[in-house]
Short mmCIF file of C-alpha atoms and ligand atoms in Angstrom, two decimals:
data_model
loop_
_atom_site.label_atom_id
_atom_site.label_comp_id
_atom_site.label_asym_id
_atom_site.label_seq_id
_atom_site.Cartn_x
_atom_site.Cartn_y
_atom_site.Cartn_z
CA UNK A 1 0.00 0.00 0.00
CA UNK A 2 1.13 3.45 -0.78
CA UNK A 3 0.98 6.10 1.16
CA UNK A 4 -0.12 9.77 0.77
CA UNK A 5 2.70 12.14 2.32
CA UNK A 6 1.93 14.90 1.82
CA UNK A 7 1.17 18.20 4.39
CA UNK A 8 -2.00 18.00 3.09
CA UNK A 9 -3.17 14.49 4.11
CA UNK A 10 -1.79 15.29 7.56
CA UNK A 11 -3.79 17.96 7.62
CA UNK A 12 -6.77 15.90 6.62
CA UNK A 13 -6.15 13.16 9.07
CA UNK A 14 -6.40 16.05 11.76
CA UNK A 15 -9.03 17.51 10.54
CA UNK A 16 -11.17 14.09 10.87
CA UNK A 17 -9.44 13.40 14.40
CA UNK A 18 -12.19 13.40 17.08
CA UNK A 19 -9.68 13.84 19.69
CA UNK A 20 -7.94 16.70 17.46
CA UNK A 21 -9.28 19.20 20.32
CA UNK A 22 -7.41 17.38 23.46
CA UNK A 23 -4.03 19.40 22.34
CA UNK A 24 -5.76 22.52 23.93
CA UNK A 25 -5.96 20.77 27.41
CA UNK A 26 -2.15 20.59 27.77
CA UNK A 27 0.74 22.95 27.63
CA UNK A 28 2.87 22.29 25.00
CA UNK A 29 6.43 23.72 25.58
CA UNK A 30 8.14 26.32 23.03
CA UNK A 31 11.00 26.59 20.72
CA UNK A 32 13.19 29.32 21.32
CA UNK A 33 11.14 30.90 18.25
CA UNK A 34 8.09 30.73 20.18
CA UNK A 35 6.29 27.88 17.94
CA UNK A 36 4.96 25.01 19.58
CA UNK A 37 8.01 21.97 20.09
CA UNK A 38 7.33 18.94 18.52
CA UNK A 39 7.25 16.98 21.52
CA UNK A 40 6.77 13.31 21.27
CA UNK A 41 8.52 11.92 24.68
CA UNK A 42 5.46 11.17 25.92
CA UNK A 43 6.46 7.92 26.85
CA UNK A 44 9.35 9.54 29.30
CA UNK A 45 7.54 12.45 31.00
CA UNK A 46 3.94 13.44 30.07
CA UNK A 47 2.79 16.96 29.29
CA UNK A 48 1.15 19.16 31.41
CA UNK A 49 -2.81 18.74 31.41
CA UNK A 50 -3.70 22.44 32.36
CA UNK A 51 -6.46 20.68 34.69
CA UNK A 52 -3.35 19.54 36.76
CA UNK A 53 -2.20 22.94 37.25
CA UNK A 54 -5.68 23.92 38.73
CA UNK A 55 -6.44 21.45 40.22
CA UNK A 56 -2.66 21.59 42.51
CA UNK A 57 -3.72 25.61 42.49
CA UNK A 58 -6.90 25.01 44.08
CA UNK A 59 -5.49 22.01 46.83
CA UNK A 60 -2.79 24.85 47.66
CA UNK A 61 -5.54 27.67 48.12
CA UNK A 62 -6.86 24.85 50.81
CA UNK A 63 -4.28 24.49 52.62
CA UNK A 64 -4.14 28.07 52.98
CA UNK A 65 -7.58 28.57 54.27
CA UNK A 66 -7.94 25.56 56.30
CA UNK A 67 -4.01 24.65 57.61
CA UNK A 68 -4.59 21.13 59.35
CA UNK A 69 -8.45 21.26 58.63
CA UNK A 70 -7.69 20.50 55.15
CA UNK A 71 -7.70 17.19 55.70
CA UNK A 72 -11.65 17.05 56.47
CA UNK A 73 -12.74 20.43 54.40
CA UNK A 74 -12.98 21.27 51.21
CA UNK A 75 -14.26 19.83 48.00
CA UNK A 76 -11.42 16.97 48.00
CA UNK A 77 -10.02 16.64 51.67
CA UNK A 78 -7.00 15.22 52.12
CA UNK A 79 -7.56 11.95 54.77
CA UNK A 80 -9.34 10.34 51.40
CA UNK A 81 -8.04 11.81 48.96
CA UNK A 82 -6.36 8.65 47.07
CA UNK A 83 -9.64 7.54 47.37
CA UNK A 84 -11.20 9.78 44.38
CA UNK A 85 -8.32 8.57 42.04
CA UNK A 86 -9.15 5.01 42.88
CA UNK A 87 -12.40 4.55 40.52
CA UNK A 88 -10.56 6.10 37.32
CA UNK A 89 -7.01 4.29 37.85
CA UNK A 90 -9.11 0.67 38.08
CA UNK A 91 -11.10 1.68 34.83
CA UNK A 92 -6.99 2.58 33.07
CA UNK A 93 -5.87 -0.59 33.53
CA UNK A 94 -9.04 -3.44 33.51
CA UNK A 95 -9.29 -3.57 37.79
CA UNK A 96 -11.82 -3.58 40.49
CA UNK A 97 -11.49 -0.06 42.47
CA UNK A 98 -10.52 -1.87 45.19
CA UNK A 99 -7.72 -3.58 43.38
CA UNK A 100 -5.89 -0.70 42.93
CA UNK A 101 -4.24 2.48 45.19
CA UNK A 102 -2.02 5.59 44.27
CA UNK A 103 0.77 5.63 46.53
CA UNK A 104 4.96 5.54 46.26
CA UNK A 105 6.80 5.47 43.40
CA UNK A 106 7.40 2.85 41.31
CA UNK A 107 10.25 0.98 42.32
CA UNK A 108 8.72 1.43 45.85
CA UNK A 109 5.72 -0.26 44.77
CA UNK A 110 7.68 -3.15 42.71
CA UNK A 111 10.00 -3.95 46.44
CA UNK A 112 6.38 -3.83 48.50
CA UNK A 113 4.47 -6.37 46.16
CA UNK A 114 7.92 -8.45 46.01
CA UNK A 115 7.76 -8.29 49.55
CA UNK A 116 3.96 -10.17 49.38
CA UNK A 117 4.53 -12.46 46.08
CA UNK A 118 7.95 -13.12 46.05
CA UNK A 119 8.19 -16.09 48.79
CA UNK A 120 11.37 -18.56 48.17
CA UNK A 121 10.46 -22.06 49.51
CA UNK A 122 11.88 -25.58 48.71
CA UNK A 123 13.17 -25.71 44.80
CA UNK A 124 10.46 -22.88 43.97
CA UNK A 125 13.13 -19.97 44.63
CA UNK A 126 13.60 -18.31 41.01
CA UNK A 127 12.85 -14.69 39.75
CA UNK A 128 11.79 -15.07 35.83
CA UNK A 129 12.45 -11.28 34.41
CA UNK A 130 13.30 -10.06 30.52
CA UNK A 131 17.31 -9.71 30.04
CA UNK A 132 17.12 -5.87 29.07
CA UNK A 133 14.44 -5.32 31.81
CA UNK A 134 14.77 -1.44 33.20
CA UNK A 135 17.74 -1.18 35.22
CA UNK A 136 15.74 -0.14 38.54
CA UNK A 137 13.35 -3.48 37.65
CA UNK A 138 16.52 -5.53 37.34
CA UNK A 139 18.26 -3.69 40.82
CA UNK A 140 15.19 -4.53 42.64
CA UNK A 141 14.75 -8.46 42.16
CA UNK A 142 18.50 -8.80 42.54
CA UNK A 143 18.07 -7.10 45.79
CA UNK A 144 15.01 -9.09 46.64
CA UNK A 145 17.18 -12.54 45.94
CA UNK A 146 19.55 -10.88 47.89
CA UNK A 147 17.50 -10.10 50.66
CA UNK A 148 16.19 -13.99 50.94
CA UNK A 149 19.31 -15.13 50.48
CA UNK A 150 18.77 -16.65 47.39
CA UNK A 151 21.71 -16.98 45.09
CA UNK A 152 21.76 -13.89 42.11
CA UNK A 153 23.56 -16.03 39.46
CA UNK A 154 20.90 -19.07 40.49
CA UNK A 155 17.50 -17.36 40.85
CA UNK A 156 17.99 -14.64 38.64
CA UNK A 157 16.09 -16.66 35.55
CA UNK A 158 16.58 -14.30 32.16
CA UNK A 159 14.04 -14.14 29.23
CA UNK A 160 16.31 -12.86 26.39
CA UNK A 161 15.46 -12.30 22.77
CA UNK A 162 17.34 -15.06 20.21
CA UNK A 163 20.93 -14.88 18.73
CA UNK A 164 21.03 -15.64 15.16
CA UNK A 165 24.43 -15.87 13.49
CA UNK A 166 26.39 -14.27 16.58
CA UNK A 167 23.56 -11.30 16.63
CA UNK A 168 20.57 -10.71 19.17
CA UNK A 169 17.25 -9.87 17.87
CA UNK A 170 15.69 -6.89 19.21
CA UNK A 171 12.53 -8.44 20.42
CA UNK A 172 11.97 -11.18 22.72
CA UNK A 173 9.92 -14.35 21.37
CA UNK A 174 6.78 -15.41 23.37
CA UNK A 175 7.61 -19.01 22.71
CA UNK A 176 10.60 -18.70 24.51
CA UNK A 177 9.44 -17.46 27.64
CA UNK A 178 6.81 -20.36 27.37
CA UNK A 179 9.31 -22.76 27.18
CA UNK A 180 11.63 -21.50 30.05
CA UNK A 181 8.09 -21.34 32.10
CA UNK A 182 7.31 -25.62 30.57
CA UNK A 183 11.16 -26.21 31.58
CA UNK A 184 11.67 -24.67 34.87
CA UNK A 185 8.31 -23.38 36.45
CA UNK A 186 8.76 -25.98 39.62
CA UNK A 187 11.48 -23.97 40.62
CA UNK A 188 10.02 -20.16 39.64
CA UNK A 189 8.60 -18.31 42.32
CA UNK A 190 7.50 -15.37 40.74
CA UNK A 191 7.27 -13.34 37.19
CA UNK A 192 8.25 -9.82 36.90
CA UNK A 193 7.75 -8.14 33.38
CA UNK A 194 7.28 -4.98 31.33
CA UNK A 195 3.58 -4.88 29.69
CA UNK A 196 5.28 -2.88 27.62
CA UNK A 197 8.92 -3.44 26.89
CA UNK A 198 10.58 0.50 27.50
CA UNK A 199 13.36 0.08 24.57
CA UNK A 200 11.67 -1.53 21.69
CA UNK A 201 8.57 -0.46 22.46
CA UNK A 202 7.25 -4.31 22.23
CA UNK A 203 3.79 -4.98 23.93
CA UNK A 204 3.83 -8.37 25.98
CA UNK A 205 0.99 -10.86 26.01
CA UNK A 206 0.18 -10.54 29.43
CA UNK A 207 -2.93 -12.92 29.23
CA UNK A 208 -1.39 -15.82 27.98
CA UNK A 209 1.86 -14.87 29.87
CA UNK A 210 -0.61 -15.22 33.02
CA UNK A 211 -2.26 -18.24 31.98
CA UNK A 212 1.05 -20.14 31.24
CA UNK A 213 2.46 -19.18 34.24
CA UNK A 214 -0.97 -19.59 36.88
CA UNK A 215 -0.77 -23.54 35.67
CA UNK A 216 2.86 -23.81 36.85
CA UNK A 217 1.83 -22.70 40.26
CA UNK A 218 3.90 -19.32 39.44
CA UNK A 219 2.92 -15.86 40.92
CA UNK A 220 2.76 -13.47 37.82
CA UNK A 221 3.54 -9.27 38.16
CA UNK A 222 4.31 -6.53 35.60
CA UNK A 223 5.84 -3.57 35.46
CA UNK A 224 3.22 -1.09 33.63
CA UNK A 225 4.99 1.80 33.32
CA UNK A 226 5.08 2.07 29.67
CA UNK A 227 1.44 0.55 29.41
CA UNK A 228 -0.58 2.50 31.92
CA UNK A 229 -2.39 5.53 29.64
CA UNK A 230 -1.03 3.68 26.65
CA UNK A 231 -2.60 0.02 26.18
CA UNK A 232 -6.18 -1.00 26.86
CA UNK A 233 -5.83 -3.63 29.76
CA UNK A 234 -7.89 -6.16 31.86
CA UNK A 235 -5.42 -6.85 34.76
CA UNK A 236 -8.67 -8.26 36.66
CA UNK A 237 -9.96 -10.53 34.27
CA UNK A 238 -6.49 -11.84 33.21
CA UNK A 239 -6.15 -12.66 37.20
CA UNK A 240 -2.80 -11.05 36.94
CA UNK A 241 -1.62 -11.20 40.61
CA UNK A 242 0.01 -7.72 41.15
CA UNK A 243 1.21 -4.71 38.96
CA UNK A 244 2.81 -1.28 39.11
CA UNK A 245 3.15 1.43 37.22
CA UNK A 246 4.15 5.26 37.29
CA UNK A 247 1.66 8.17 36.38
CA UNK A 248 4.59 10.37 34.66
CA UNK A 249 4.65 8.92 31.44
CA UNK A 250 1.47 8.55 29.28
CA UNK A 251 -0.01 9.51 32.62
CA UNK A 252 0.84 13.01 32.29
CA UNK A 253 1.14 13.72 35.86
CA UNK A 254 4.16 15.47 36.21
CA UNK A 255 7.90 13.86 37.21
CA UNK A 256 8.18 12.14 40.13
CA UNK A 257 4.41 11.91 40.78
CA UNK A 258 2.82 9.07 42.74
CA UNK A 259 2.57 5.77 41.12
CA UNK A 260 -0.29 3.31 41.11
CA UNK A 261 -0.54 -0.13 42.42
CA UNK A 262 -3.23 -3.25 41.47
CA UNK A 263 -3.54 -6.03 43.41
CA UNK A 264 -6.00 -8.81 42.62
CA UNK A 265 -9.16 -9.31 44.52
CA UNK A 266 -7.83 -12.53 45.57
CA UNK A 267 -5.20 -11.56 47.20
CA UNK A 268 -6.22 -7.94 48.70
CA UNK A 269 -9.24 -9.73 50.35
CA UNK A 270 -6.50 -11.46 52.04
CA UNK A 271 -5.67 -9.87 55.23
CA UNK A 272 -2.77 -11.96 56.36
CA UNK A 273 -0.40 -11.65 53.74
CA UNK A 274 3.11 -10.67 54.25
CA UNK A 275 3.76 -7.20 53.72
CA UNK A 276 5.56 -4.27 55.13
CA UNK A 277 3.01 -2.53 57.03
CA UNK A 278 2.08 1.22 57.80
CA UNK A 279 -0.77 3.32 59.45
CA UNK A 280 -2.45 4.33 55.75
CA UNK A 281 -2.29 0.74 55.25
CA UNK A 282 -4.08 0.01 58.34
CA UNK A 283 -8.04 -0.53 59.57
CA UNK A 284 -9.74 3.02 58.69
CA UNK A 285 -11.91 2.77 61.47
CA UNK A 286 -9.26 2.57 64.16
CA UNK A 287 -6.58 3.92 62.59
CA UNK A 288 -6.55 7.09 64.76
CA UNK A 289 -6.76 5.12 67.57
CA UNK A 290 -3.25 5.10 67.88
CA UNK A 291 -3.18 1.00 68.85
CA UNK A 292 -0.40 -0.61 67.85
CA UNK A 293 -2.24 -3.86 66.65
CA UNK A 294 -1.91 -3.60 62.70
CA UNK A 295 -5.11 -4.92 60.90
CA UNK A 296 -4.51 -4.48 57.23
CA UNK A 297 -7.70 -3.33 54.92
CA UNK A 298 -9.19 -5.98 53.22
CA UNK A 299 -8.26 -3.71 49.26
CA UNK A 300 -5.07 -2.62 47.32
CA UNK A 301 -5.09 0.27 50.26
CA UNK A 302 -4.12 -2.08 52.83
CA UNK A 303 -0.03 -1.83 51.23
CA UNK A 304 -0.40 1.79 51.66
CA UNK A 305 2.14 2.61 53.88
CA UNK A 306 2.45 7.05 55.07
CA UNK A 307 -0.46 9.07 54.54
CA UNK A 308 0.25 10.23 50.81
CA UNK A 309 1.59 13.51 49.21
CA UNK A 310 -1.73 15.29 48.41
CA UNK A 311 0.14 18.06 45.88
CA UNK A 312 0.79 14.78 43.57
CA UNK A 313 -2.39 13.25 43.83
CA UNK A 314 -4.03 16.55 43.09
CA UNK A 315 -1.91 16.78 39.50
CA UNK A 316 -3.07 12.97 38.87
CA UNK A 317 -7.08 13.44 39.33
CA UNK A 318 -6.29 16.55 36.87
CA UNK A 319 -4.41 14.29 34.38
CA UNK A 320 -7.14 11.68 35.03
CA UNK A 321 -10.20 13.69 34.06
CA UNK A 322 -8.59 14.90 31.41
CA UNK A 323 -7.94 11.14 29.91
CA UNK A 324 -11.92 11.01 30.67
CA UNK A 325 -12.62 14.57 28.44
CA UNK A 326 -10.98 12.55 25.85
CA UNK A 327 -13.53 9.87 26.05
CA UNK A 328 -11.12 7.35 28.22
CA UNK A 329 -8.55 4.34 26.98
CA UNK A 330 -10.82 2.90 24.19
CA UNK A 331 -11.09 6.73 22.42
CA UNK A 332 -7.15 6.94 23.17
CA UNK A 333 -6.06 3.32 21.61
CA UNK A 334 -7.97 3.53 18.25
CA UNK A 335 -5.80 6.59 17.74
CA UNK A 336 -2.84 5.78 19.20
CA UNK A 337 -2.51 3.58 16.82
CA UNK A 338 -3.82 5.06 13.57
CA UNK A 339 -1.13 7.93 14.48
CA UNK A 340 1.70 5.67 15.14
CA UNK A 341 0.38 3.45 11.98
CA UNK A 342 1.05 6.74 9.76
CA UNK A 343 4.33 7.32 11.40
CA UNK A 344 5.97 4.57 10.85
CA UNK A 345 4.17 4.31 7.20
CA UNK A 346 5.90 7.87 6.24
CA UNK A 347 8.97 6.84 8.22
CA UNK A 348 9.06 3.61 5.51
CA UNK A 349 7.95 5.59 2.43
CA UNK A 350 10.65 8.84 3.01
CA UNK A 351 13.49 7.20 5.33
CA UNK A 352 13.16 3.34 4.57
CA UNK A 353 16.93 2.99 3.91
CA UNK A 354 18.40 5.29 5.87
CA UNK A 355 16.08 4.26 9.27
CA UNK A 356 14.96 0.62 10.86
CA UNK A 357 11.66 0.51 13.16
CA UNK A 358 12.63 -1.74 15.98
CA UNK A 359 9.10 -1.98 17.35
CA UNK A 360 7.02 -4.51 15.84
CA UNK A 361 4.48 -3.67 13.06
CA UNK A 362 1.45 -5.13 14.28
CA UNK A 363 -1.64 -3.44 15.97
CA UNK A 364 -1.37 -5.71 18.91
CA UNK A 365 2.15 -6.02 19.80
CA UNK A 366 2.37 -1.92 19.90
CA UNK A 367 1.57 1.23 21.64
CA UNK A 368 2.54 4.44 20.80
CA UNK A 369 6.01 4.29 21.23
CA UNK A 370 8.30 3.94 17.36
CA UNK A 371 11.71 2.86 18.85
CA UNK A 372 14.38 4.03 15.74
CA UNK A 373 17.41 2.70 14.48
CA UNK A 374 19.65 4.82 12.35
CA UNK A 375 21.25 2.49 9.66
CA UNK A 376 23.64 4.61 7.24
CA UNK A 377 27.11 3.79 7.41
CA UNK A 378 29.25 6.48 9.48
CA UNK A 379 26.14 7.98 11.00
CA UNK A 380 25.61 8.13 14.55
CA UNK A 381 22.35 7.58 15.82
CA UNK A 382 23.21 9.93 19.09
CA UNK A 383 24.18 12.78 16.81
CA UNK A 384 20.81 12.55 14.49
CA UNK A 385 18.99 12.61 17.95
CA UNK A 386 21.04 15.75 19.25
CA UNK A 387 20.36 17.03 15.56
CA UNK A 388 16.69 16.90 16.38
CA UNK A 389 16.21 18.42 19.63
CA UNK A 390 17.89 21.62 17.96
CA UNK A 391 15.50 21.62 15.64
CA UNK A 392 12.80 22.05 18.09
CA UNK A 393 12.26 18.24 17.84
CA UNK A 394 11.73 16.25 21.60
CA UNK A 395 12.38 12.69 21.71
CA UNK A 396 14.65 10.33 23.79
CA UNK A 397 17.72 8.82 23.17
CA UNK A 398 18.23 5.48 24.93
CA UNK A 399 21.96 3.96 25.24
CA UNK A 400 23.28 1.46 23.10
CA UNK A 401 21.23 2.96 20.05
CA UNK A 402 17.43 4.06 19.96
CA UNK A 403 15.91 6.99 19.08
CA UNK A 404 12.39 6.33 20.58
CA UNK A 405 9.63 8.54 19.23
CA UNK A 406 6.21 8.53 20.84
CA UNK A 407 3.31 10.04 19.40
CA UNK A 408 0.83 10.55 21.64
CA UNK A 409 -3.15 10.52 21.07
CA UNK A 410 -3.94 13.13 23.98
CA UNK A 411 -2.25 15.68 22.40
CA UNK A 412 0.27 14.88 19.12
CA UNK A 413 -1.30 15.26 15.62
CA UNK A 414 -0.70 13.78 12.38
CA UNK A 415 0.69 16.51 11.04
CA UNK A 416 3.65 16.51 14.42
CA UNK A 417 4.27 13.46 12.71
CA UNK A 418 4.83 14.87 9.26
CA UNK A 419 7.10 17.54 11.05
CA UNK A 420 9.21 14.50 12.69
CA UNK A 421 10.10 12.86 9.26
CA UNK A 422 10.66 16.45 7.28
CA UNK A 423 12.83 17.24 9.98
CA UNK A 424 14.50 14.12 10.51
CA UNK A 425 14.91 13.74 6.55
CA UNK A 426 16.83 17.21 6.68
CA UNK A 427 18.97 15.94 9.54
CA UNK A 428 19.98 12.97 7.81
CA UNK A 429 20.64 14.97 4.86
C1 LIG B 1 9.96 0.34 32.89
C2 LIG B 1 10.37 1.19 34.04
N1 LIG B 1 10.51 0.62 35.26
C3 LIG B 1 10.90 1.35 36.33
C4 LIG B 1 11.18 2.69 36.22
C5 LIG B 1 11.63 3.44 37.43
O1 LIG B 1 10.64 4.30 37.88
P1 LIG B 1 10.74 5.12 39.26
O2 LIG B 1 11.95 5.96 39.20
O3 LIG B 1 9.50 5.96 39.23
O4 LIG B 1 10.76 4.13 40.35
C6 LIG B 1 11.03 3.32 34.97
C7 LIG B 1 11.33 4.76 34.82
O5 LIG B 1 11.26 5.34 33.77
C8 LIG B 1 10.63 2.55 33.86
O6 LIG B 1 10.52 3.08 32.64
#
């Protein structure tokens, strides 16, 4: 099929975009000319929803007019506060609202479940994660092994993508995993991996992953950060056991900001769990009784561990209601992928031999991210990047050689996407 690429059928494709009017709900940063960037690192720090701003203007107008009282006055007090996120969060990623609390950061969130579903005992002692898992994702189960004292070299089990004639593929093969799971699953203990892999931009099948895994008697968690706000997910139905994700990225809720947490039904109903334990994770009833008797809530709330920074939480309910203005994940995905579709289609047609797409072509093994390789001979792939960004292109250069690109359906068009290949066609040039 060939494809139009021309301005003009950008311009079209906007024009018929139903979410074409999002881009006005979000500041977009400026060149040094004053024109809008062409921002598409979406997938590394979201832009700011201007209902965010408000809404973190307004909670700090509270806190001046009530002090301490804040926490029971107001529109949004602050003692539930994570509570009003809860019901929008569980719709994002497929989950009961009680499956799933904002609280920590990521990595945080990826020790405390570890803590819960990571339980060495007899032969079943082994960690199953990708070989190019994030760094913090791979510092945190070593430290976890470590902490049990489990043997790294041992229990640290490694999905990696095949080697064919001394090279490594870029992405990993499903049937692999499946057989390391058929091979080994008496002695894994857990599964920890991406729902969306951060480098190729490779979406995992975190069904079937669950299924395979469920039948070996293996406990089954991934790290959503790159999927949360990008992929449509059922993390309920899929019984996935736990999952974590931050709400920076396609969550748009500014760096840093709290990060969300699902646990399954099944296993938040279960009081008696191991877990590290805190008074926001405790009884609500008695919880200012000051006893020191810890009786865990029977949701995703009872991990909760201080009472949570309200500043951040304010930025994510503004971030959240403006992913429901847009109409919610289903609105988002059908044209996330129509925009990343014509990316990499104009990417093929103007820059086929001079740039490889590393992230796979299909609708279902995607999200928005379009992870780039440069391929001429003598070119540096670091140097097109840093040609880029001064040309009032944004996106993010990850180490040994990517270029990742993410357009973004909340608020990149089709014709940022024309700008990214003239521009990058005048850099290579
Ligand atoms: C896949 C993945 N895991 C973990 C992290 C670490 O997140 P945090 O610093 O919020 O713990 C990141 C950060 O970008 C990430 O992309």
């Amino acid at each position: 099929m060939t494809i139009d690429t021309s301005l003009a059928f950008a311009r079209e494709l906007d024009a018929q975009d139903p979410l074409a009017e999002m881009r006005s709900h979000f500041a977009i940063p400026k060149q040094a000319n004053g024109e809008d960037e062409y921002y598409f690192t979406g997938n590394s720090l979201g832009l700011q929803p201007k209902l965010a701003r408000q809404y973190v203007i307004e909670l700090l107008d509270d806190w001046q007019k009530y002090g301490v009282k804040g926490h029971f006055e107001g529109d949004y007090p602050w003692l539930p506060y994570h509570e009003f996120l809860s019901e929008q969060s569980a719709k994002l990623v497929g989950a009961l609202p009680e499956e799933v609390v904002m609280m920590n950061s990521l990595t945080v969130n990826l020790h405390l479940m570890m803590v819960s579903f990571y339980q060495p005992k007899g032969i079943r002692t082994k960690i199953l994660l990708e070989d190019h898992a994030f760094p913090s994702d791979h510092y945190a189960v070593e430290s976890q092994l470590k902490h049990h004292q489990q043997d790294v070299q041992e229990n640290m089990l490694l999905w990696s993508p095949r080697v064919r004639n001394g090279i490594s593929e870029e992405l990993l093969n499903h049937d692999d995993l499946y057989q390391l799971i058929e091979q080994q699953g008496d002695e894994i203990a857990l599964i920890l991996l991406p729902g969306v892999q951060y480098y190729t931009g490779q979406v995992l099948d975190m069904k079937t992953i669950t299924e395979k895994a469920h039948a070996r008697g293996i406990m089954v968690g991934f790290d959503l950060a790159h999927a949360a706000g990008n992929l449509e997910m059922q993390l309920h139905d899929w019984q996935v056991d736990f999952a974590c994700w931050c709400s920076y990225k396609y969550l748009n809720s500014g760096a840093g900001s709290v990060a969300g947490c699902f646990v399954h039904q099944k296993h938040a109903q279960n009081t008696e769990i191991n877990r590290f334990a805190g008074w926001w994770g405790h009884d609500k009833a008695s919880r200012f009784k000051m006893e020191n008797n810890f009786k865990a809530i029977g949701t995703a709330e009872g991990w909760q561990l201080s009472n949570p920074p309200v500043l951040s939480l304010a930025a994510i309910r503004g971030a959240l209601d403006t992913i429901d203005l847009a109409g919610g994940m289903g609105a988002l995905r059908r044209k996330s992928l129509k925009l990343s579709q014509y990316l990499m289609d104009i990417i093929e047609a103007e820059l086929g031999d001079s740039i490889r797409i590393i992230t796979p072509k299909e609708d279902e093994n995607r999200g928005c991210q379009v992870s780039l390789m440069v391929t001429v001979e003598g070119l540096d792939g670091k140097a097109m990047f840093d040609a880029l960004e001064k040309n009032g292109v944004t996106t993010d250069w990850r180490e040994p050689n990517v270029i990742r690109v993410a357009p973004v359906p909340l608020y990149n068009s089709f014709e940022d996407a024309w700008q990214f290949v003239r521009i990058l066609k005048e850099c290579l040039q």
